[in-house]
Each structure stands twice: as structure tokens, then as C-alpha cells.
Coordinates of C-alpha atoms in Angstrom, one line a residue:
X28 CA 91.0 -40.3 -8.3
X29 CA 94.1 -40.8 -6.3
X30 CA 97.0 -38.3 -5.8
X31 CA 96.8 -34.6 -5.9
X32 CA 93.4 -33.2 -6.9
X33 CA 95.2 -29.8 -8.2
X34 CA 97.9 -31.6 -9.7
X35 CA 96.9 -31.3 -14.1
X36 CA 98.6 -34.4 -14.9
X37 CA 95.9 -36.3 -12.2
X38 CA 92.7 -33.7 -13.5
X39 CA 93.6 -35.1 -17.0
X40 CA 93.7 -38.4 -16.4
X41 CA 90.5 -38.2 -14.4
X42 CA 88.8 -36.2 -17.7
X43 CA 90.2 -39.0 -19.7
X44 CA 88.8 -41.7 -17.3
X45 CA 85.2 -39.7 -17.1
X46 CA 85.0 -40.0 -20.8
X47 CA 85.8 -43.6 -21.5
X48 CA 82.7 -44.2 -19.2
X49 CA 80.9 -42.7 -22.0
X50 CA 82.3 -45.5 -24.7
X51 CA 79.6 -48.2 -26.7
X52 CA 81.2 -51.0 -24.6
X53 CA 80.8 -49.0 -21.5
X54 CA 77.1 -47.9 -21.4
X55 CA 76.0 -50.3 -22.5
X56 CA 77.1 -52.2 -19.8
X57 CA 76.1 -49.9 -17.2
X58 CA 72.8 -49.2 -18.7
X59 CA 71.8 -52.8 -19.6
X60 CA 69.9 -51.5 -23.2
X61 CA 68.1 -53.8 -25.1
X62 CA 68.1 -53.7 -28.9
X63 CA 65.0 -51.7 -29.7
X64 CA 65.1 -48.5 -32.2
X65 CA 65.0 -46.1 -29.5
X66 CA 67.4 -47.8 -27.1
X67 CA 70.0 -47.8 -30.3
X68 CA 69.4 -44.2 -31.1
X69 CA 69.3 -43.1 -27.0
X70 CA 72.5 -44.8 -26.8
X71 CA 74.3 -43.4 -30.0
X72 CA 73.5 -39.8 -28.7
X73 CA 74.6 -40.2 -25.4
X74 CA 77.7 -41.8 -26.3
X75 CA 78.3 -38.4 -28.9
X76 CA 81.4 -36.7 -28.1
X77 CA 80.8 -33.0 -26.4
X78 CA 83.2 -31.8 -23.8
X79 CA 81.0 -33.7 -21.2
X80 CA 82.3 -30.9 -18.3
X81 CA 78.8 -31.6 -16.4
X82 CA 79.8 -35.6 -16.2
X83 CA 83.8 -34.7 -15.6
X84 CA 82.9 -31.7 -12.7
X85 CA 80.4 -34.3 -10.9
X86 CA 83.3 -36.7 -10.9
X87 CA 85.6 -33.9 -9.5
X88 CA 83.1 -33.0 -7.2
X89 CA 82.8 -36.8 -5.6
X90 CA 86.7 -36.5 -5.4
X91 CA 86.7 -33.4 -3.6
X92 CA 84.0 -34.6 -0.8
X93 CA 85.7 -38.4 -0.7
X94 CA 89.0 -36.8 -0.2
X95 CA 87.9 -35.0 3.4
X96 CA 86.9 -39.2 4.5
X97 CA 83.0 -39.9 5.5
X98 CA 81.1 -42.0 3.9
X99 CA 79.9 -42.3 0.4
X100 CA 79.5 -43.8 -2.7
X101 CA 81.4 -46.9 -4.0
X102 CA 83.1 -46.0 -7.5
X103 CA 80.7 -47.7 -9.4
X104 CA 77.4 -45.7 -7.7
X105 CA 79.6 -42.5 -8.7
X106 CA 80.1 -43.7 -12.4
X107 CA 76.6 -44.4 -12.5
X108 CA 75.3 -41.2 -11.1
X109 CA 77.6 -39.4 -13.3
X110 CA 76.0 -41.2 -16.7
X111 CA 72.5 -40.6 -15.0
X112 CA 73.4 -36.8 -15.0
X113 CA 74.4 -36.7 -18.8
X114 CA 71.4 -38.8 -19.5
X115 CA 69.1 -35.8 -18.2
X116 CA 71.6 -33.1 -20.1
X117 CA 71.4 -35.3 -23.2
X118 CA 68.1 -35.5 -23.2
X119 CA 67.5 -31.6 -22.4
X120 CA 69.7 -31.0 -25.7
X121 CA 67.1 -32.6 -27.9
X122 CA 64.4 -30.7 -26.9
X123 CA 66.6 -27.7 -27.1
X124 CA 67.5 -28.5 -30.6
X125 CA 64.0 -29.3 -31.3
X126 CA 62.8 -25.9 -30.3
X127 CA 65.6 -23.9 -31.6
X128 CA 64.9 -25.2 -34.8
X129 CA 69.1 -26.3 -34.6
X130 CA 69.7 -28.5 -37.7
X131 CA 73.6 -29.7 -36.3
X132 CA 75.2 -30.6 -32.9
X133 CA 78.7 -31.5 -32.8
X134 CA 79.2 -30.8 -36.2
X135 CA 76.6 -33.7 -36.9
X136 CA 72.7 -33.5 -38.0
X137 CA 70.5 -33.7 -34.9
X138 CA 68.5 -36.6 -33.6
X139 CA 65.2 -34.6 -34.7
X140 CA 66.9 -34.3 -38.0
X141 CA 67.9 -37.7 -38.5
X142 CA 64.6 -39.8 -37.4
X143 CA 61.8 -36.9 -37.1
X144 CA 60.3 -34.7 -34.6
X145 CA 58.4 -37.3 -32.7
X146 CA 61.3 -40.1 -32.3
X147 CA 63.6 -37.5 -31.0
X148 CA 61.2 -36.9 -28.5
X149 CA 60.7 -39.9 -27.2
X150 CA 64.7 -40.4 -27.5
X151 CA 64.7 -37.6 -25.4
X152 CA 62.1 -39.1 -22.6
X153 CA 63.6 -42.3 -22.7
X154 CA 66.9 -40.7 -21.3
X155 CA 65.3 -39.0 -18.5
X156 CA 64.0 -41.9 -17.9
X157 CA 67.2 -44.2 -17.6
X158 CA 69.2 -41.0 -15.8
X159 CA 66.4 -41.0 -13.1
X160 CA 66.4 -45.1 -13.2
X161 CA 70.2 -45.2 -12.4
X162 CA 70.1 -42.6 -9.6
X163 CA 66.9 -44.8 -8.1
X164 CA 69.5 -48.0 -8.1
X165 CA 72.6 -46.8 -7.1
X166 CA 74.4 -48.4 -4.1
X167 CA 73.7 -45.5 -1.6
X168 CA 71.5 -45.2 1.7
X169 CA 68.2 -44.9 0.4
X170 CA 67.2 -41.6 2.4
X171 CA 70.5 -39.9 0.4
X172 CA 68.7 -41.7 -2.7
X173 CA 65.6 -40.3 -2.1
X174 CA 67.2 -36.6 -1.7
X175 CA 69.1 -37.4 -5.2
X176 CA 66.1 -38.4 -7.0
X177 CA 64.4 -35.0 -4.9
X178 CA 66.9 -32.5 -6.6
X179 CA 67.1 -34.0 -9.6
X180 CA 63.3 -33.6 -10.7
X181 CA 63.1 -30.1 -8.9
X182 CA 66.2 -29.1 -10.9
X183 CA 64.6 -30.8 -14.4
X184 CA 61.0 -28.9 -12.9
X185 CA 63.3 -25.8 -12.5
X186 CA 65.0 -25.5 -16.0
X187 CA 61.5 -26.4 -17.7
X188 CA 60.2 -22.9 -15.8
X189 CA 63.0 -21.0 -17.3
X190 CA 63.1 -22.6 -20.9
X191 CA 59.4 -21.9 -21.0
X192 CA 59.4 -18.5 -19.7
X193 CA 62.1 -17.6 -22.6
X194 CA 60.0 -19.7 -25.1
X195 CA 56.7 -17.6 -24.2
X196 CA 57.8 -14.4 -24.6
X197 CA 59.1 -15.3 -27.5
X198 CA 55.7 -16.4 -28.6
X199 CA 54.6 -12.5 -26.9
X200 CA 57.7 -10.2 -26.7
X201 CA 57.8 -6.9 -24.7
X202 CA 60.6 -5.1 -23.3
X203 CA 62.2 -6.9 -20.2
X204 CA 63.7 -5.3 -17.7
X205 CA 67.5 -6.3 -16.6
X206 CA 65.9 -7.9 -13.6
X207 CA 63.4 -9.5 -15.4
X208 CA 66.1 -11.2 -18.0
X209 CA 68.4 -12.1 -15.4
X210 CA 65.6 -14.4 -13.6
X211 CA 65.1 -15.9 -17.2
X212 CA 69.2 -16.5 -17.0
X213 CA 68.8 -17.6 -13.4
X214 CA 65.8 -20.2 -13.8
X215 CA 67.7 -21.2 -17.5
X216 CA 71.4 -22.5 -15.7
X217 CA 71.7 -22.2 -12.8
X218 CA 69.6 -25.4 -11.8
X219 CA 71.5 -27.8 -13.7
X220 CA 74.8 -26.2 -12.0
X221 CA 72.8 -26.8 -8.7
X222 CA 72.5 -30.4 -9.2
X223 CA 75.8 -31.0 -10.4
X224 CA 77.2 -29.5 -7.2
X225 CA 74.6 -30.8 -5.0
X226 CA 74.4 -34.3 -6.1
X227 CA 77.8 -35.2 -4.8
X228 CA 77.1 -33.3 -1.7
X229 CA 73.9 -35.9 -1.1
X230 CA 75.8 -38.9 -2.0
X231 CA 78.5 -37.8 0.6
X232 CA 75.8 -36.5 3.2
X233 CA 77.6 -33.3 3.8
X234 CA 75.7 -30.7 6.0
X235 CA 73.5 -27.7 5.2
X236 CA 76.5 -25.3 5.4
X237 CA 77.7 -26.7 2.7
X238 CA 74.4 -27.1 0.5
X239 CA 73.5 -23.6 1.2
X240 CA 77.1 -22.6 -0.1
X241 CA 76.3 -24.7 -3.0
X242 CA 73.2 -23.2 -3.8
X243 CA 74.4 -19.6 -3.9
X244 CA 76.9 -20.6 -6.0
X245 CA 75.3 -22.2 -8.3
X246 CA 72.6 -19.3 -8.9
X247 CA 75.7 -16.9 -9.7
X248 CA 77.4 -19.5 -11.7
X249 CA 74.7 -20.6 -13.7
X250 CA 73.6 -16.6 -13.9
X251 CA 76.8 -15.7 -15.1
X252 CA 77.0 -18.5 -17.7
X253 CA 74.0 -16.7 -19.4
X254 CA 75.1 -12.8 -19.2
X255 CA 78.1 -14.1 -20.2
X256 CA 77.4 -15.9 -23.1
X257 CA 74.8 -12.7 -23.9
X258 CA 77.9 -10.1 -23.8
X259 CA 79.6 -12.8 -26.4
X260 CA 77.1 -11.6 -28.9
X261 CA 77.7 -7.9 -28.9
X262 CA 81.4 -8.1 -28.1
X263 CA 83.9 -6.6 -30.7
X264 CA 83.0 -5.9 -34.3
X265 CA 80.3 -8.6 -34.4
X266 CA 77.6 -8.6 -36.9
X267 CA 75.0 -5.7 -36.4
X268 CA 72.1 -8.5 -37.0
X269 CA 73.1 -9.9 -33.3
X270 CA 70.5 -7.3 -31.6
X271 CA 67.9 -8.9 -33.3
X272 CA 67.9 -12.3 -32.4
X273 CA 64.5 -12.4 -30.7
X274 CA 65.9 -13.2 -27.4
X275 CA 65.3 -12.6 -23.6
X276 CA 69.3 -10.2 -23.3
X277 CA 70.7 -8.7 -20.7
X278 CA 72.0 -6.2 -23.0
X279 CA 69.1 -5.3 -24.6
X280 CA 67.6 -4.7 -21.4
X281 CA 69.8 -2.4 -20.1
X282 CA 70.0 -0.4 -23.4
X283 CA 66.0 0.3 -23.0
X284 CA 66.5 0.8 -20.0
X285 CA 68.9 3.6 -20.4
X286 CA 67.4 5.0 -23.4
X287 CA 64.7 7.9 -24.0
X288 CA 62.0 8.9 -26.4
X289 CA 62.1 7.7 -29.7
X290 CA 65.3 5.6 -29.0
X291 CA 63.9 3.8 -26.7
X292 CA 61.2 3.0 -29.0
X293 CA 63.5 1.9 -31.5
X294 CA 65.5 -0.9 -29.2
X295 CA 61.5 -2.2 -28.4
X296 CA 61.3 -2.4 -31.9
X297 CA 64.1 -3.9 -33.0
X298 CA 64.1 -6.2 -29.8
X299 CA 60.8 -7.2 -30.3
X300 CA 59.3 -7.0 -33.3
X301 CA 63.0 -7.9 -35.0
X302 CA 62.5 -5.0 -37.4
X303 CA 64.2 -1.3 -37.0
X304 CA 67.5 -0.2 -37.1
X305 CA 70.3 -2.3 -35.4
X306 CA 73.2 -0.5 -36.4
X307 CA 71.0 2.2 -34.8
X308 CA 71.0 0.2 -31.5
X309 CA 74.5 -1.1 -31.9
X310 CA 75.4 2.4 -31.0
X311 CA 73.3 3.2 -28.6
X312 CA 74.6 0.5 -26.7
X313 CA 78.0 1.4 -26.4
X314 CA 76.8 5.6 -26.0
X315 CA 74.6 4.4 -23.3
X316 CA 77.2 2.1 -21.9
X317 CA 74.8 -0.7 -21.8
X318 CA 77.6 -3.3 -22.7
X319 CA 79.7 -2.1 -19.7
X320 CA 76.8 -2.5 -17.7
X321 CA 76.2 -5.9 -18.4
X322 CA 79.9 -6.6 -17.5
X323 CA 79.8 -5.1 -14.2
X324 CA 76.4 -7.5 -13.3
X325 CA 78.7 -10.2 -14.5
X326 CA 81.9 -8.8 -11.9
X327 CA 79.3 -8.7 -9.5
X328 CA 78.3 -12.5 -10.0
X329 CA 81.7 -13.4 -10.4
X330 CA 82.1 -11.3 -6.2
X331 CA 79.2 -13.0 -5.1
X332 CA 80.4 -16.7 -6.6
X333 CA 83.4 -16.4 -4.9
X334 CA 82.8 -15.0 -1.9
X335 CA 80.3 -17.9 -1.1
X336 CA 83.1 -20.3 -1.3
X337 CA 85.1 -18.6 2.1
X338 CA 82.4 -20.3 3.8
X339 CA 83.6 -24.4 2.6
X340 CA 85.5 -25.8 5.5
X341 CA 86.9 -28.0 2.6
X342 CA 89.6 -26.3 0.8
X343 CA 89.9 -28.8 -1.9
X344 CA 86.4 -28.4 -2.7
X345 CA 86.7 -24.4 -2.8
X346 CA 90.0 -24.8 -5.3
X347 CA 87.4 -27.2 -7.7
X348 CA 85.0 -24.5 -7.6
X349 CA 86.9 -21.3 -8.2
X350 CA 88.6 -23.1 -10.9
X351 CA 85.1 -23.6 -12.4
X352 CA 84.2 -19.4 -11.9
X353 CA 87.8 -18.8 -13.6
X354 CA 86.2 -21.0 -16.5
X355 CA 83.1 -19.3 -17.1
X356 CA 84.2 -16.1 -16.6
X357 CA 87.1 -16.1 -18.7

């Protein structure tokens, strides 16, 4: 991206750019698929139009680091890394869908839904597969490879820890407490933020300053992206029913927390066992200012996010990344 990196008409025109690299014509060229089943299927679902910000924020994120000078990556290692990090997220939202039981994405049937449980799967570890592959031969120094590769399999070891934390106390619930929720958030986000941010910084071979910036940002981003979407459920007039979704929630938490006697009994119950009252707890929460609670953790990640960035040297870089906070925590 040439030009201004703040100016919109330029940021549109690189989202525009970021998503044509996601065309038929276009992967296939870069991922060289043969014409096997599961290489049809892995490339029809990658190529399925979401917002792709993950793909479009790694390409900022190269543009930010290759505006300060140094070296890095060509433009065709940074299209391929890019692809190699939806391949991972693609792949993650089939086993997401899986799990969840989700019968539509993107207003279409699943993959799971459309050729079975055990295709999907293997849809799913054939993308890993190819996002790790194109990292592996991207035209970079092969110690910044290596460190690429590194952080992309702790991040992937990372969200698996999280996803499987949520899914077994699901399988066992008790009351959490807010701590114990928010680590669920942490380990659930804020890895696959970390590697979006951090991948550019490898390719680039920026310092540890500016990984360790990275990092703390990344764990109150990624944080904030689940408390945040947590408050969505219980903001307003919502449905009543929204307490008893089964699910690790910041809200939840802090209502049990805050709660007595046979109250507090009731939120476990209804929590946990998804039977009770929830109007019951609906009101509790806002008596016990429980919601407001969860917003002021969420101000507090919000401080934290942004006061990591007066440590970046590079401005441009800071702009990108406040511009992300502003998005998640509109």
C-alpha cells in the first residue's frame, strides 16, 4: 500500500485488494490445489465471503512496519502469509461450527452440514495444513520463518487450551468466578489477535519492545472481544432466555459473585444446570450492578490496550492499532 496509511480512500482500496486475494482464480494460484474432493471443498470455504478483518489487519500491519524502512517481506511472501493466516481461522470455524452444533455461516449451511461430520474435519485439517505450508515457503530469512511457524502453532496450541477449557465445563459446569471466566476469554482471543500482530512483527524483524507491546495488547484486545461480545447478550430488553445459555460469562460471574443466600443459589442454577428463574436473574443483575461491572473490566481493558501502545516508537503502527481498540469496543 502506497500513499497515506490513515488516508480511507487508501485503507479501502487496500481492504478491496486484501479480498480479491481471496478469489477462485487467486488461491488457487497461490495454493497450487489439485482436484481432489477435499481440496475442492477446502478451497470453496476459504474463498466464502466473511469480513476477512484477520487477513485485511495482517496486511495493514505489514504496511505499518514496511512504512518505517528495514527489511522484510516481498509482496508476494505478505499475500501468502496473509492466506496462510485465514487458512488457520477457516479451519478453526469448522470445528467451531462442528461443536456448536451451528447449522449456517454466512447465511449458508456449514461444511459439516453439507458433506458430514468427518469430511469437515478433515476439510478443516487440511487447511492448517496448507496455512502452515505457505508460512514454511515464504520468501523470508529462514530464522524469521522459523519464529513464524513458532507463533503460529503456540497460538493454534493456545486457542485449543481455551476452546477446551469452555467446552469441559460445559461437559461439568460450576460457578466460575470473574477471574476464572476472563482467563477462559483470554486463552479463547486473545492468541489469534497475538499472531496477527506478531506475525508481521517477525516477518519485519522488529525488536522485543515492540513484541512485548504486541503481546499486552493483544491479551486486552482479544480479552475485551469476549466480555464484550458477553455484555451484547444482556444489553437492553434482550430475551430473558440469554442467562441460560450454558456458557463460561463474565456476567454471570459477577452476578454470583455479588449475590447471597438463596439468590445466589438461583444464578448457579440457572447458570448451570439451565433451569430456574431467569427473569429472576435478569434482575438481579442489574440490582446487583453486575452488568455495570462487566463494563467497567471492559474500560479497564480498553486503559490497559491503549496505554501499551505509548510505548511503539512507530506512530503509524500505534494509529492501526487504536483504530482496531475503537473497533472492538464500540
Amino acid at each position: 500500500m502506497t500513499g497515506d496509511g490513515n488516508d480511507p480512500a487508501v485503507i479501502a482500496a487496500r481492504y478491496t485488494e486484501v479480498q480479491s486475494w481471496f478469489l477462485p482464480e487467486s488461491l488457487g494460484g497461490i495454493l497450487g490445489l489439485g482436484s481432489s474432493e477435499v481440496e475442492r471443498i477446502s478451497l470453496a470455504w476459504l474463498g466464502k465471503a466473511g469480513k476477512r478483518w484477520r487477513p485485511f489487519l495482517a496486511a495493514c500491519m505489514f504496511d505499518a512496519f514496511a512504512a518505517e524502512g528495514g527489511s522484510g517481506p516481498d509482496p508476494a511472501a505478505v499475500r501468502q502469509i496473509v492466506i496462510a493466516l485465514e487458512c488457520v481461522h477457516k479451519a478453526s470455524l469448522v470445528y467451531d461450527d462442528v461443536q456448536d452444533g451451528d447449522d449456517q455461516r454466512y447465511g449458508e449451511p456449514t461444511v459439516h452440514v453439507l458433506h458430514g461430520v468427518p469430511v469437515a474435519l478433515t476439510v478443516s485439517l487440511h487447511l492448517l495444513g496448507l496455512g502452515y505450508r505457505l508460512i514454511a515457503d515464504c520468501a523470508a530469512p529462514p530464522d524469521r520463518r522459523a519464529a513464524m511457524l513458532t507463533l503460529a502453532t503456540d497460538g493454534h496450541c493456545q486457542l485449543c487450551l481455551g476452546q477446551g477449557a469452555e467446552l469441559l465445563w460445559m461437559r461439568s459446569p460450576r460457578p466460575l468466578t470473574p477471574g476464572e471466566v476472563l482467563d477462559i476469554f483470554r486463552l479463547k482471543t486473545a492468541p489469534s489477535f497475538d499472531v496477527v500482530f506478531r506475525l508481521p512483527a517477525l516477518a519485519h524483524g522488529a525488536g522485543p519492545e515492540v513484541h512485548a507491546v504486541l503481546r499486552a495488547y493483544a491479551e486486552a484486545i482479544g480479552t475485551a472481544y469476549q466480555v464484550a461480545d458477553d455484555l451484547d447478550d444482556f444489553h437492553g430488553g434482550g430475551d430473558v432466555d440469554d442467562v441460560m445459555r450454558g456458557r463460561p460469562s463474565i456476567v454471570m460471574a459477577l452476578v454470583h459473585q455479588a449475590a447471597g443466600g438463596a439468590d445466589r443459589d438461583l444464578i448457579a442454577e440457572t447458570w448451570c444446570a439451565r433451569r430456574g428463574d431467569p427473569a429472576r436473574v435478569k434482575r438481579l443483575i442489574a440490582d446487583l450492578g453486575s452488568e455495570q461491572a462487566a463494563r467497567d473490566i471492559l474500560a479497564g481493558l480498553k486503559r490497559d490496550a491503549l496505554g501499551s501502545l505509548d510505548r511503539l516508537a512507530n506512530r503509524r503502527l500505534a494509529g492501526l492499532l487504536a483504530r482496531v481498540a475503537d473497533m472492538v469496543f464500540a
